Amino acid sequence: VQLQASGGGLVQAGGSLRLSCGASGRTFSSYAVGWFRQAPGKEREFVAVINWSGRSTGYANSAKGRFTISRDSVTVYLQMNSLKPEDTAVYYCAAGDSRSWPKVGYDYWGQGTLVTVSS
């Protein structure tokens, strides 16, 4: 499975962006998909995850109430509202087995998309 993240860009604080994660090579409809981010000089951190059916989700505390993860048959989305400068990072999507939900073993990673939030 090859993942492709898109939708990043430059936005002012308080604005919104929607990131998308698509797959090529094979469908990822049976996988859980997570979003992660890595800010300059920092470790990569978990942002949000959605299980294969879309019925279960999980969020980092920093994302709760502002970000929403969703999916359809071919794409996983991360709607980001009320963005803050500290949300600036490269955002990555990853897919993996959710049989041990909420634990997910991420086997496939996409390239990142840069989100820059200006103050």
Short mmCIF file of C-alpha atoms in Angstrom, two decimals:
data_model
loop_
_atom_site.label_atom_id
_atom_site.label_comp_id
_atom_site.label_asym_id
_atom_site.label_seq_id
_atom_site.Cartn_x
_atom_site.Cartn_y
_atom_site.Cartn_z
CA VAL A 1 0.00 0.00 0.00
CA GLN A 2 1.41 3.37 -0.98
CA LEU A 3 -0.08 6.33 0.83
CA GLN A 4 -0.26 9.87 -0.43
CA ALA A 5 -0.97 12.77 1.91
CA SER A 6 -2.07 16.12 0.54
CA GLY A 7 -3.82 19.31 1.49
CA GLY A 8 -1.16 21.08 3.48
CA GLY A 9 -0.40 24.74 3.08
CA LEU A 10 -0.06 28.09 4.76
CA VAL A 11 -2.95 29.32 6.86
CA GLN A 12 -3.43 32.02 9.45
CA ALA A 13 -4.08 31.19 13.07
CA GLY A 14 -7.74 30.41 13.57
CA GLY A 15 -8.11 29.10 10.05
CA SER A 16 -8.88 25.64 8.72
CA LEU A 17 -7.33 23.05 6.47
CA ARG A 18 -8.42 19.62 5.36
CA LEU A 19 -5.77 17.00 4.79
CA SER A 20 -6.39 13.96 2.63
CA CYS A 21 -4.73 10.56 2.58
CA GLY A 22 -5.21 8.29 -0.38
CA ALA A 23 -3.78 4.92 -1.26
CA SER A 24 -2.43 3.34 -4.39
CA GLY A 25 -1.32 -0.17 -5.03
CA ARG A 26 -4.21 -1.71 -3.16
CA THR A 27 -7.20 -0.57 -1.21
CA PHE A 28 -6.69 0.40 2.42
CA SER A 29 -10.35 0.07 3.33
CA SER A 30 -9.54 -2.79 5.72
CA TYR A 31 -6.86 -0.83 7.59
CA ALA A 32 -6.94 1.63 10.39
CA VAL A 33 -5.42 4.94 9.34
CA GLY A 34 -3.70 7.41 11.56
CA TRP A 35 -2.37 10.93 11.21
CA PHE A 36 0.92 11.92 12.80
CA ARG A 37 2.92 15.11 12.74
CA GLN A 38 6.48 16.20 13.24
CA ALA A 39 7.41 19.76 14.01
CA PRO A 40 10.93 21.07 13.40
CA GLY A 41 13.28 19.78 16.07
CA LYS A 42 10.62 17.61 17.69
CA GLU A 43 9.70 13.96 17.74
CA ARG A 44 6.89 12.67 15.58
CA GLU A 45 3.64 12.60 17.50
CA PHE A 46 0.26 10.97 17.13
CA VAL A 47 -2.64 13.21 16.08
CA ALA A 48 -5.67 11.05 15.27
CA VAL A 49 -6.70 7.58 14.16
CA ILE A 50 -9.75 5.97 12.62
CA ASN A 51 -10.53 2.28 12.45
CA TRP A 52 -11.26 0.37 9.28
CA SER A 53 -15.02 0.91 9.44
CA GLY A 54 -14.87 4.56 10.40
CA ARG A 55 -17.00 3.92 13.48
CA SER A 56 -14.19 4.36 15.99
CA THR A 57 -11.76 7.22 16.28
CA GLY A 58 -9.11 8.46 18.66
CA TYR A 59 -7.42 11.82 19.14
CA ALA A 60 -4.44 13.31 20.85
CA ASN A 61 -5.40 15.80 23.53
CA SER A 62 -4.00 18.59 21.37
CA ALA A 63 -6.43 17.65 18.59
CA LYS A 64 -9.61 17.02 20.55
CA GLY A 65 -12.36 19.49 19.77
CA ARG A 66 -10.48 21.02 16.85
CA PHE A 67 -9.62 18.17 14.49
CA THR A 68 -11.93 15.57 12.99
CA ILE A 69 -10.81 12.40 11.25
CA SER A 70 -13.13 10.68 8.81
CA ARG A 71 -12.99 8.32 5.89
CA ASP A 72 -14.81 7.13 2.85
CA SER A 73 -14.01 4.12 0.72
CA VAL A 74 -10.84 5.58 -0.78
CA THR A 75 -9.68 8.53 1.29
CA VAL A 76 -9.06 9.42 4.92
CA TYR A 77 -9.49 13.05 5.88
CA LEU A 78 -8.26 15.20 8.70
CA GLN A 79 -10.33 18.35 9.09
CA MET A 80 -8.36 20.84 11.13
CA ASN A 81 -10.15 23.88 12.54
CA SER A 82 -9.06 26.67 14.86
CA LEU A 83 -5.47 26.13 13.85
CA LYS A 84 -2.70 27.43 16.07
CA PRO A 85 0.94 28.24 15.27
CA GLU A 86 1.94 25.21 17.35
CA ASP A 87 0.11 23.00 14.84
CA THR A 88 2.83 23.83 12.32
CA ALA A 89 4.41 20.54 11.27
CA VAL A 90 4.77 17.99 8.55
CA TYR A 91 1.72 15.77 8.72
CA TYR A 92 1.93 12.09 7.79
CA CYS A 93 -0.70 9.43 7.32
CA ALA A 94 -0.10 5.79 8.11
CA ALA A 95 -2.12 2.60 7.73
CA GLY A 96 -2.08 -0.59 9.70
CA ASP A 97 -3.84 -3.52 11.24
CA SER A 98 -6.59 -2.63 13.69
CA ARG A 99 -7.41 -6.12 14.96
CA SER A 100 -6.05 -5.10 18.35
CA TRP A 101 -7.92 -1.79 18.36
CA PRO A 102 -7.29 0.69 19.85
CA LYS A 103 -3.71 -0.47 19.34
CA VAL A 104 -2.67 -0.18 15.72
CA GLY A 105 0.45 -1.57 14.12
CA TYR A 106 1.35 0.88 11.41
CA ASP A 107 2.92 -0.89 8.46
CA TYR A 108 2.57 1.73 5.73
CA TRP A 109 3.54 5.37 5.79
CA GLY A 110 3.00 8.15 3.32
CA GLN A 111 5.19 11.10 2.59
CA GLY A 112 4.29 14.16 4.57
CA THR A 113 2.43 17.31 3.75
CA LEU A 114 3.54 20.56 5.33
CA VAL A 115 1.12 22.63 7.38
CA THR A 116 2.27 26.10 8.37
CA VAL A 117 0.13 28.22 10.67
CA SER A 118 1.10 31.85 10.91
CA SER A 119 0.34 33.99 13.93
#
